[in-house]
Short mmCIF file of C-alpha atoms in Angstrom, two decimals:
data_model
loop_
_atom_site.label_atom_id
_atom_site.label_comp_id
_atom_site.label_asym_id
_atom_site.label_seq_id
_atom_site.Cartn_x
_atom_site.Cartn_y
_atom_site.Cartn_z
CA UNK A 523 117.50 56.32 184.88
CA UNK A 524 118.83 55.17 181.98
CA UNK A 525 116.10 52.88 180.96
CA UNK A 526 112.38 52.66 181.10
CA UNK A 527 110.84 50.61 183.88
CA UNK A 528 109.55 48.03 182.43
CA UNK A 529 106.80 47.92 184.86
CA UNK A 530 104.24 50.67 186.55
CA UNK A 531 105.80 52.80 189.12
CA UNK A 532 103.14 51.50 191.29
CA UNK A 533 104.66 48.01 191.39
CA UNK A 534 107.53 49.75 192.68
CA UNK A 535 108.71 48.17 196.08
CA UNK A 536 109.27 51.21 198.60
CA UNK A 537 110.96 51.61 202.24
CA UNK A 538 108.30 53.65 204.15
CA UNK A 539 109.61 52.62 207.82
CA UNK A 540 112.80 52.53 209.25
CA UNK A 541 114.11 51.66 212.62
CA UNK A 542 117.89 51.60 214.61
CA UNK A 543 119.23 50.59 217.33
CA UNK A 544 123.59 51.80 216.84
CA UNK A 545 126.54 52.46 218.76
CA UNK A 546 125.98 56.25 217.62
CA UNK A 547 122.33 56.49 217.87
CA UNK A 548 119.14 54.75 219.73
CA UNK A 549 116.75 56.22 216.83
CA UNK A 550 117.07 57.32 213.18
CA UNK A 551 117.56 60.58 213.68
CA UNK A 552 120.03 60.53 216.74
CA UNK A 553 122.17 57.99 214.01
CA UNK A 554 121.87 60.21 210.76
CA UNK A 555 123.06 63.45 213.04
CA UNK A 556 125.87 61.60 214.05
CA UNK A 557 126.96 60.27 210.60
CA UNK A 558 126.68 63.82 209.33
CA UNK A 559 128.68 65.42 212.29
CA UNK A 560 131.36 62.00 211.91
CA UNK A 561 130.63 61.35 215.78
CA UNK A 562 132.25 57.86 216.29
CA UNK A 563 130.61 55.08 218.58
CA UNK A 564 133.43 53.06 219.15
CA UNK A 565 135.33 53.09 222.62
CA UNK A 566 137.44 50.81 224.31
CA UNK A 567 135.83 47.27 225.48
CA UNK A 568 136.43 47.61 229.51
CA UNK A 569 133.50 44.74 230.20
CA UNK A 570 135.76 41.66 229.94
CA UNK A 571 139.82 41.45 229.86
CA UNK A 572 141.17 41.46 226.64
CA UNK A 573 145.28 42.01 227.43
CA UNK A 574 145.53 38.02 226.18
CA UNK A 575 144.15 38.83 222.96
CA UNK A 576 146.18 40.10 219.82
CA UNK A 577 143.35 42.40 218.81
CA UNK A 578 139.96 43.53 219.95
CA UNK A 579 140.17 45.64 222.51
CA UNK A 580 137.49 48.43 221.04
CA UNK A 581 134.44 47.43 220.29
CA UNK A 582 130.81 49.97 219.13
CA UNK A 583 128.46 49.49 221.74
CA UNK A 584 125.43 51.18 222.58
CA UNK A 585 125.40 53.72 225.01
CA UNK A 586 124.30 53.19 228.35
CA UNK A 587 121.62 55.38 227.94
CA UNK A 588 120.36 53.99 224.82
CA UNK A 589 120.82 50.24 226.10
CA UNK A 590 118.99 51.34 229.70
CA UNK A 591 115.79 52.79 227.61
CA UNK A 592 115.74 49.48 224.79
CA UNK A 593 115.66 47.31 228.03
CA UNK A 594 113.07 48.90 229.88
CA UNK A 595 110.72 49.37 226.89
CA UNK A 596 111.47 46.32 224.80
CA UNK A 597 112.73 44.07 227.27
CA UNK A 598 110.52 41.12 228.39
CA UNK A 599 111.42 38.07 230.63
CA UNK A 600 113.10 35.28 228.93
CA UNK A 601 113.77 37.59 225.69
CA UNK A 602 117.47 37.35 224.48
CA UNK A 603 118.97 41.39 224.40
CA UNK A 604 119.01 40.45 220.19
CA UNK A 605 115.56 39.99 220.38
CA UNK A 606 115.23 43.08 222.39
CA UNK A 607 117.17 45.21 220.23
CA UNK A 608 115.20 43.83 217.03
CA UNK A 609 111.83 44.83 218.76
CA UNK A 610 113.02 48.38 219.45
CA UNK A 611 113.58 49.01 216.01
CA UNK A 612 110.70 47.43 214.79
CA UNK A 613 108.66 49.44 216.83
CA UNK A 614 110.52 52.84 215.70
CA UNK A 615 110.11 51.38 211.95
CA UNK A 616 106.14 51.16 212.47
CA UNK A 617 105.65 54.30 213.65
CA UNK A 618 107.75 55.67 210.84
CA UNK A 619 105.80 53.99 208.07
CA UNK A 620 102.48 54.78 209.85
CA UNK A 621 101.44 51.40 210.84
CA UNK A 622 101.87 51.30 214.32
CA UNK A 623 98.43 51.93 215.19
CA UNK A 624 96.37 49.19 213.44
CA UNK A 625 98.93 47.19 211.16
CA UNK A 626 96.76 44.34 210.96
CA UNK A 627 94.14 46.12 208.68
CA UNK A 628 97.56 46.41 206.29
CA UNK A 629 96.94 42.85 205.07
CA UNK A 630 98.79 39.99 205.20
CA UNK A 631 103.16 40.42 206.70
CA UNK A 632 105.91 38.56 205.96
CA UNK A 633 108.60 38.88 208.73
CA UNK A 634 112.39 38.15 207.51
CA UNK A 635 115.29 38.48 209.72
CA UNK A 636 118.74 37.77 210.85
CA UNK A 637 119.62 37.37 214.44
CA UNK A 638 122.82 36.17 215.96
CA UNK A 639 122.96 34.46 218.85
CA UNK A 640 123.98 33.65 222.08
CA UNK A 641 122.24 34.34 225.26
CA UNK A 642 119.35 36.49 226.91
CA UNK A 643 121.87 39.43 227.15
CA UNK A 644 123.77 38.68 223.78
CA UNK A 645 126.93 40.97 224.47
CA UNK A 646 127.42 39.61 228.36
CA UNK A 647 130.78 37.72 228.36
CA UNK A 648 129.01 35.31 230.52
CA UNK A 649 126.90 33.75 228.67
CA UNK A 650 129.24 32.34 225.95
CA UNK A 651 131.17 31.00 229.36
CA UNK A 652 127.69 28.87 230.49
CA UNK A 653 127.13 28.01 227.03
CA UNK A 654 130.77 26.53 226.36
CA UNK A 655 130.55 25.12 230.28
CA UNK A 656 127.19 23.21 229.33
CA UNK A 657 128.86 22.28 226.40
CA UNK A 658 132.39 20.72 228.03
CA UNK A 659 129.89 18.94 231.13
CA UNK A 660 127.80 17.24 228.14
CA UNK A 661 130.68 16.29 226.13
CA UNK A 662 132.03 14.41 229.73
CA UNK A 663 128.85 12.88 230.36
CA UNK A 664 127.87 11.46 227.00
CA UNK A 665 130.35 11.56 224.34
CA UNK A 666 129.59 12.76 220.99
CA UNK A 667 127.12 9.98 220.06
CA UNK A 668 123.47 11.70 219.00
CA UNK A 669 121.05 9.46 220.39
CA UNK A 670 122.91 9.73 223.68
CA UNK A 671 123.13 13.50 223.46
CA UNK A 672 119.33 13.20 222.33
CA UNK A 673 118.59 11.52 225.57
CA UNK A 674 120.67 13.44 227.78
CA UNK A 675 118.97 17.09 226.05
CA UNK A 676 115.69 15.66 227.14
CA UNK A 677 116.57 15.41 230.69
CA UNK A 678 117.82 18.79 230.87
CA UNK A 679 116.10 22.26 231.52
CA UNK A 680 118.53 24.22 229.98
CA UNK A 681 119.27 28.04 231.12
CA UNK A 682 119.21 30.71 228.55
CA UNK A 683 122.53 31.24 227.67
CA UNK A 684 122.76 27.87 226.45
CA UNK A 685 119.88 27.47 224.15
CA UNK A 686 118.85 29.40 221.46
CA UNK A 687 114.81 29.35 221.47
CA UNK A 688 113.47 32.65 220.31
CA UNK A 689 109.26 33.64 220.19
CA UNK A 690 110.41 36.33 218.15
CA UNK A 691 107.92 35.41 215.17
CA UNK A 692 105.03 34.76 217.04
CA UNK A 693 105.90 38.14 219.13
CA UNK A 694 105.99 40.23 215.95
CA UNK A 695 102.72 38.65 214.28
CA UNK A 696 101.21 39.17 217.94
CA UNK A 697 102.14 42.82 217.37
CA UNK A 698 100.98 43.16 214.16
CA UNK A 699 97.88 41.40 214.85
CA UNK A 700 98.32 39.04 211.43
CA UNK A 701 99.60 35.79 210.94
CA UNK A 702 103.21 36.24 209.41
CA UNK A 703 105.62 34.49 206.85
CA UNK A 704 108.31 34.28 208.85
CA UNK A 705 111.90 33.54 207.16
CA UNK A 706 115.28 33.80 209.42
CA UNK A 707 117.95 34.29 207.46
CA UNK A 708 121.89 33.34 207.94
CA UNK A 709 124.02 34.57 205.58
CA UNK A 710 127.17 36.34 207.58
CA UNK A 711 127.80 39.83 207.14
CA UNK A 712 125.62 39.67 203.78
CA UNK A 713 122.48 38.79 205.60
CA UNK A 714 120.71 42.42 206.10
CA UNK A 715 120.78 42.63 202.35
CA UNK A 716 119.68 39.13 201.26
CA UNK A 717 116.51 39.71 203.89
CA UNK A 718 115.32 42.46 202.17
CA UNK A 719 116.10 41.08 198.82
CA UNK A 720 113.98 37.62 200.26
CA UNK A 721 111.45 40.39 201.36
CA UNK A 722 110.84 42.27 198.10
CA UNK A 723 110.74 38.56 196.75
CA UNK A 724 107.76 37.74 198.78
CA UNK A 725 106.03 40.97 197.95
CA UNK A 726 106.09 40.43 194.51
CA UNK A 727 105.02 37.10 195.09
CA UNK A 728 102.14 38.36 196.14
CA UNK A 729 102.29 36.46 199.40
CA UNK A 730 102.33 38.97 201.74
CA UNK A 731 100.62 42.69 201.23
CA UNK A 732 103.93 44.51 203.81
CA UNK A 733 107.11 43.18 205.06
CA UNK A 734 109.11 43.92 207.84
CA UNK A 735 112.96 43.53 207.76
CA UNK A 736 114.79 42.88 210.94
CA UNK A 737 117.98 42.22 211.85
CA UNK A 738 120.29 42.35 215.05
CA UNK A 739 124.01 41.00 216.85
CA UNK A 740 125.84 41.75 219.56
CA UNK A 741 128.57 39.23 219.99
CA UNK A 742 131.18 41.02 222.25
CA UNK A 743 132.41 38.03 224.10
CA UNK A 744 136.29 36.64 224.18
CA UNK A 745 134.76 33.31 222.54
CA UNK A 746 133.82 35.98 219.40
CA UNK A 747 137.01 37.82 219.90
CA UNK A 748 139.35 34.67 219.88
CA UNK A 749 137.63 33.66 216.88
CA UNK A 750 138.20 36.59 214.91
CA UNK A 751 141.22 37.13 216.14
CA UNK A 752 142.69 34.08 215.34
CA UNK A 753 141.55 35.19 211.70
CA UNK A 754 143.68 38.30 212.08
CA UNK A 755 140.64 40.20 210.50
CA UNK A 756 140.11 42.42 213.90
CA UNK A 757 141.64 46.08 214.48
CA UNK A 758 144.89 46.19 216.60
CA UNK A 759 145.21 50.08 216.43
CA UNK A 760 146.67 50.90 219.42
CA UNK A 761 145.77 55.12 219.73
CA UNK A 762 142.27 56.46 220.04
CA UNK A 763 139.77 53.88 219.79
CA UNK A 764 137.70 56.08 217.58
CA UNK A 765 140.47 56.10 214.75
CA UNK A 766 140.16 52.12 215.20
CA UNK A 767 138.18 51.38 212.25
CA UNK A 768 139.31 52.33 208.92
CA UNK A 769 137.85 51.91 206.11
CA UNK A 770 139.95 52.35 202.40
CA UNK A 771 142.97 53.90 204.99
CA UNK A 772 146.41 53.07 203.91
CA UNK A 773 146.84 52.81 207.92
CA UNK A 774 143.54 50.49 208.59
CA UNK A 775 144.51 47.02 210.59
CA UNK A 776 140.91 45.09 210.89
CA UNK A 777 137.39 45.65 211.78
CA UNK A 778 135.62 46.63 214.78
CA UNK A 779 132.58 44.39 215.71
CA UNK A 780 129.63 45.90 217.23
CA UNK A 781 126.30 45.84 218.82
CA UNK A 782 122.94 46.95 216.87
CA UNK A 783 119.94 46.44 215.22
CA UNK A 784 117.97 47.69 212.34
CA UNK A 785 114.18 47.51 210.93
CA UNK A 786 112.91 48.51 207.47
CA UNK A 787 109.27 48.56 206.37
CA UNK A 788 108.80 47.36 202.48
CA UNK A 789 105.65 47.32 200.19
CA UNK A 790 104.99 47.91 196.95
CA UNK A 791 103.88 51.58 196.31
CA UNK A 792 99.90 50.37 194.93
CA UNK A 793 100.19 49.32 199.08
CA UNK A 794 101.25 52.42 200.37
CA UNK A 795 99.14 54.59 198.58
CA UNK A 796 96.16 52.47 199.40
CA UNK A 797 96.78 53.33 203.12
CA UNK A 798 97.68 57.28 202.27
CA UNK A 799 101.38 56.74 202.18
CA UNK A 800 102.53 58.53 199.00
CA UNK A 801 106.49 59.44 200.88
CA UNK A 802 108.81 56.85 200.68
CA UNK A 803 112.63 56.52 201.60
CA UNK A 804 113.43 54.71 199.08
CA UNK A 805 112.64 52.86 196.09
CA UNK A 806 114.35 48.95 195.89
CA UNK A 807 115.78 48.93 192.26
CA UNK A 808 117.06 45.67 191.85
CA UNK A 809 119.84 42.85 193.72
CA UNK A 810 122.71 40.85 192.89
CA UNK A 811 123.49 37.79 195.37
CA UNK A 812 126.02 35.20 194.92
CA UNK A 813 127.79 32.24 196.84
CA UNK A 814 130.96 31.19 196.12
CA UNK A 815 132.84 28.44 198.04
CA UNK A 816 136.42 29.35 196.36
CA UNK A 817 137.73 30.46 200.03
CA UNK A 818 135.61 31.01 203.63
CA UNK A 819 137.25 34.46 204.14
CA UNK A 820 138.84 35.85 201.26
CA UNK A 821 136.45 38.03 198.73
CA UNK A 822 137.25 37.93 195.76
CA UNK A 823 137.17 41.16 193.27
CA UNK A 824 135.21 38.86 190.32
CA UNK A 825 132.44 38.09 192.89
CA UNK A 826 132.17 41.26 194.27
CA UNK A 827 131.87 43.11 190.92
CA UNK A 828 129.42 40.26 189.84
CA UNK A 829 126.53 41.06 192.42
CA UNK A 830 127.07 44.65 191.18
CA UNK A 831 126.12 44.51 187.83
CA UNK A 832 123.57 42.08 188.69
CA UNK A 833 122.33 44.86 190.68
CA UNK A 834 122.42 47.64 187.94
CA UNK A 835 121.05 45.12 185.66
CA UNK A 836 117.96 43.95 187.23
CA UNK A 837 117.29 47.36 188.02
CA UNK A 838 117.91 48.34 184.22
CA UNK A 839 120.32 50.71 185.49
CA UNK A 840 123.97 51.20 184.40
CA UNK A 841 126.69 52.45 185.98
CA UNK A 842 126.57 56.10 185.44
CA UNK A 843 123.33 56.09 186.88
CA UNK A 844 125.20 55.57 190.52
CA UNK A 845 125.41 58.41 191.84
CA UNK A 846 127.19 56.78 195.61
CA UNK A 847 128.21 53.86 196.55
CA UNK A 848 127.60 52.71 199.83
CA UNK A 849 130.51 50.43 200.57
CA UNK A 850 130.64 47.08 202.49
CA UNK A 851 133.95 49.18 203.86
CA UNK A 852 134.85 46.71 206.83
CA UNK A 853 138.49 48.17 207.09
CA UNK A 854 140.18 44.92 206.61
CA UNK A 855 143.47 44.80 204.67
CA UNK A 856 141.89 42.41 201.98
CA UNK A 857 137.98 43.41 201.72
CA UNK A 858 138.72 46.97 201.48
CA UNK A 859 141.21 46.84 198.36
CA UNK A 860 139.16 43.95 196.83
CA UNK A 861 135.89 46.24 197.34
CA UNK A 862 137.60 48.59 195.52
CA UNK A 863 139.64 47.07 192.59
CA UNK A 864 135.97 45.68 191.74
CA UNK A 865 133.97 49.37 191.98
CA UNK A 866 137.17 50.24 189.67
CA UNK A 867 135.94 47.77 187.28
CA UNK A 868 132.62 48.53 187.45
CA UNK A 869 133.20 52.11 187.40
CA UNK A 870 136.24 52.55 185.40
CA UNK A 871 137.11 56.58 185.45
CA UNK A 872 134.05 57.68 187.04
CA UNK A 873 135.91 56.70 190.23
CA UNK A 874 137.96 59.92 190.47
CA UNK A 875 134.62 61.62 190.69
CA UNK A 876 132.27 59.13 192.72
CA UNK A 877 131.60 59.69 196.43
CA UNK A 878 131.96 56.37 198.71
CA UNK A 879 131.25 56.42 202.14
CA UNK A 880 131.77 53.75 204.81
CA UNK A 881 129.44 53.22 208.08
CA UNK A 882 131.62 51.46 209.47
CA UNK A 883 134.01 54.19 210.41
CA UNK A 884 131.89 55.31 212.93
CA UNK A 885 129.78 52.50 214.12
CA UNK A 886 132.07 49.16 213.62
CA UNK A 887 130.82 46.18 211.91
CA UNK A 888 126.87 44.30 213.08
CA UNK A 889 127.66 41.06 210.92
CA UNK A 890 123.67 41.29 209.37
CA UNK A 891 122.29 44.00 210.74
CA UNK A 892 124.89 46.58 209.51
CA UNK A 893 123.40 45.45 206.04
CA UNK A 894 119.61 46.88 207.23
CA UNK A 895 121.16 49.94 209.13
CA UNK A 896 123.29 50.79 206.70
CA UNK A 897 120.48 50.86 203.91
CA UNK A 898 118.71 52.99 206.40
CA UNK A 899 121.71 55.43 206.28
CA UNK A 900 121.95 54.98 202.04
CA UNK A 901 117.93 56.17 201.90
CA UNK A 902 118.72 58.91 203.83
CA UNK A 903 121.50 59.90 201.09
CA UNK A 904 119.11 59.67 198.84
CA UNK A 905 116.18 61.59 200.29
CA UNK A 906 118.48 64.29 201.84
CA UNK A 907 121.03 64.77 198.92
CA UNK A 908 123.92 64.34 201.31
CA UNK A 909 126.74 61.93 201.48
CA UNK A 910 127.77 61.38 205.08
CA UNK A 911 131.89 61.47 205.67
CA UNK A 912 134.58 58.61 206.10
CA UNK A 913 136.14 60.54 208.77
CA UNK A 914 138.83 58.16 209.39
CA UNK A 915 140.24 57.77 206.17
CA UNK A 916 142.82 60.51 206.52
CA UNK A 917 145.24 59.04 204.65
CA UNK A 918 143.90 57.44 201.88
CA UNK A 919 145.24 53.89 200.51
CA UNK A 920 146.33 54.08 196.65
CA UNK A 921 145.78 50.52 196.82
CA UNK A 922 142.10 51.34 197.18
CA UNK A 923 141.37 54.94 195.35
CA UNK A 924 138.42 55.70 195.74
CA UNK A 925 136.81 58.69 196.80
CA UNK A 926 136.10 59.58 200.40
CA UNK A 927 135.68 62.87 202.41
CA UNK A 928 136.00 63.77 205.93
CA UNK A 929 132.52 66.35 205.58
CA UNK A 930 129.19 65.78 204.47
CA UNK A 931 129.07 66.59 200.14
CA UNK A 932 125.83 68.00 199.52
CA UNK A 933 124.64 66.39 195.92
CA UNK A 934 121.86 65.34 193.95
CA UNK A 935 121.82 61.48 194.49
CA UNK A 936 119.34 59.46 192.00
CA UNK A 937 120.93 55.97 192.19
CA UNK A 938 122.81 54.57 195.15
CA UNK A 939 124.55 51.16 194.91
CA UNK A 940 125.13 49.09 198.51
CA UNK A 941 127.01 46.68 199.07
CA UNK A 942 127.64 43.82 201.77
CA UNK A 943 129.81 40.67 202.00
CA UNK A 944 130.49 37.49 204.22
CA UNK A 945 132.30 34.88 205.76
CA UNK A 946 131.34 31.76 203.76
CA UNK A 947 131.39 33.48 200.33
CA UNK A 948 127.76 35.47 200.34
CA UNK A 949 127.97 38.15 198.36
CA UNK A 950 124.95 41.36 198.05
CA UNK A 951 124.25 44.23 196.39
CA UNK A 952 121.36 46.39 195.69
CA UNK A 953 120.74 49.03 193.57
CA UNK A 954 118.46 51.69 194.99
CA UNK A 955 116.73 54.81 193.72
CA UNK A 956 115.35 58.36 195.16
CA UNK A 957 111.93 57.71 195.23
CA UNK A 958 108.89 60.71 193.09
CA UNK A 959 108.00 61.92 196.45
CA UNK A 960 110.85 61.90 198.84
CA UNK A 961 110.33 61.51 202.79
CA UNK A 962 111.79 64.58 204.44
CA UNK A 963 110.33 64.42 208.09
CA UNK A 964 111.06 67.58 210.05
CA UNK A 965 113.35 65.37 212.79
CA UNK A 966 115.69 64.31 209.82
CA UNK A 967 116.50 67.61 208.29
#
């Protein structure tokens, strides 16, 4: 690092746990093999007809394996699949960090996540059609007119898929066997990011002694599809559905939406050594957030390289002391080239020489969660000293220029940068560093 910290390492806030639920994995080590071997998750969506829609036809879902074992060991009557998928990876993230067995005598939790509704299933085409249904029948019957909606709610028992009650909180401070600050985030596609940045937050507020970082969406529904359609920000490649997302290609035509989830376990290091835990994955250097209400869709390259030096500069890091960047890399026309003309300002010539790589080329886009899965992925470059592939980008866009490869580059990596942006102008990025003592469990490589 380029600076001092200006505090003592053991103040440090660390990821011990981590936990994934992906399109190319069930488990952290099933989803770093299959970054490192460029094994896509995305496949054609056969589970609802999509010939009347301009786009969308792929989707990365979870195989049917994967989705069979979350259900029958997560699954619980009345909880949404979101829910479901958040508690698998939760679960895997404990037992990572070593406080599966009695987390309560860890102290006080906070709990912050993002979940995106609808439904118990979450990814079943039918429940956005009960929910919009309930909707239309309510509308006839009462108008728009809140006391009369009021009224009419209270007469109803409403099914599942159209209400959005969750006991997700009190399930995960039942688990942990502690009362929990609980925070649910919504921040778009930026939300996995700005939890853990609320998370570290809390820590060094002292108000909670661990935190656990959730998040989770599977949205595969022709409501979602039209939506983001109508946005033209969805892929409408037409060969393999593998190829369909990608990211900094001169080729690329959208992004892929997904299903998955992703859990991280943060402390400060004092913590973790208290309870034996001197390994970490990753050490959080510092954040840059930002809203900006300029446009709902568009990024724009002065917001993007804002958060970023925010990021190197809470850390009291600069920007040779990246070593990869972990890109937002949706494979939209726009976000990808406005990603990238802001890492070229950040950057400058160090560009020609700095790996990027892209999750998204293999798994599609989780809105939220892809922010907490893909920090999973960027402590794994950092422990491991390997850069997973963009195998997609064959044919680099000049537009964009930056520097992708289609195999693993082995490489000392010290500093990582992530990024992750949103509909509705969020912005994130966090800086994060290779922690003294490195986590390098046997399953991982």
């Amino acid at each position: 690092m380029s600076e001092a910290h200006a505090h003592d390492a053991l103040e440090d806030i660390v990821i011990t746990g981590m936990g994934v639920v992906t399109p190319v994995g069930g488990d952290v080590p099933s989803f770093w093999a299959a970054n490192l071997e460029g094994r896509s998750g995305i496949v054609r969506e056969e589970r609802m007809d999509t010939t009347g829609l301009p786009c969308g036809w792929t989707a990365g879902l979870i195989p049917p394996e994967v989705r069979e074992k979350v259900a029958a060991d997560h699954g619980a009557p009345g909880r949404s699949w979101g829910d479901t998928l958040m508690h698998a990876a939760v679960e895997e993230a404990l037992t990572d960090a070593r406080l599966d067995a009695r987390p309560a005598a860890a102290g006080p939790a906070a709990l912050v996540y993002a979940r995106v509704w609808p439904g118990p299933t979450g990814s079943d085409p039918q429940d956005y059609i009960t929910h919009m249904a309930d909707l239309g029948e309510r509308y006839d019957t009462v108008g728009d007119d809140p006391a009369a909606v009021l009224a009419h709610l209270r007469t109803r028992n409403l099914p599942l898929e159209a209400r959005d009650l969750s006991a997700y909180p009190a399930e995960i401070a039942e688990r942990l066997g502690t009362a929990v600050v609980p925070v649910r985030l919504e921040a778009t596609c930026a939300g996995g990011l700005r939890a853990l940045a609320e998370a570290a937050r809390l820590l060094r507020s002292g108000r909670a002694r661990y935190a656990v970082v959730s998040a989770a969406v599977s949205r595969n529904t022709p409501y979602v599809l039209s939506q983001y359609g109508q946005l033209m920000a969805l892929s409408r490649w037409k060969g393999d559905p593998a190829l369909s997302s990608m990211p900094f290609d001169r080729r690329r035509t959208g992004m892929v939406i997904n299903e998955s989830a992703g859990a991280l376990i943060l402390e400060t290091a004092e913590h973790a050594a208290g309870r034996g835990v001197d390994e970490h994955h990753a050490v959080i250097g510092g954040w840059g957030l930002a809203v900006d209400t300029s446009h709902m869709t568009a990024p724009r390259v002065e917001m993007v390289e804002r958060v970023m030096r925010t990021a190197l500069a809470e850390a009291g890091a600069r920007p040779e002391d990246v070593d990869v960047v972990n890109a937002h890399g949706t494979s939209t026309r726009l976000n990808d080239v406005t990603e990238a003309r802001a890492l070229h300002r950040v950057f400058g010539e160090r560009m020609a020489e700095l790996p990027v790589s892209a999750v998204k080329s293999l798994t599609g886009h989780g809105s939220a969660a892809s922010g907490v899965v893909e920090t999973a992925a960027s402590a794994l470059t950092l422990c491991r000293g390997v850069v997973p592939p963009v195998p997609t980008c064959t044919e680099p866009d000049p537009a964009c220029d930056v520097r992708t490869s289609l195999t693993p580059v082995e490489r000392p990596v010290a500093g990582l940068l992530k990024n992750s942006f949103g509909f509705g102008g969020q912005y994130a990025s966090m800086f994060l560093r290779r922690p003294a003592a490195p986590r390098r469990a046997a399953s991982l490589g």
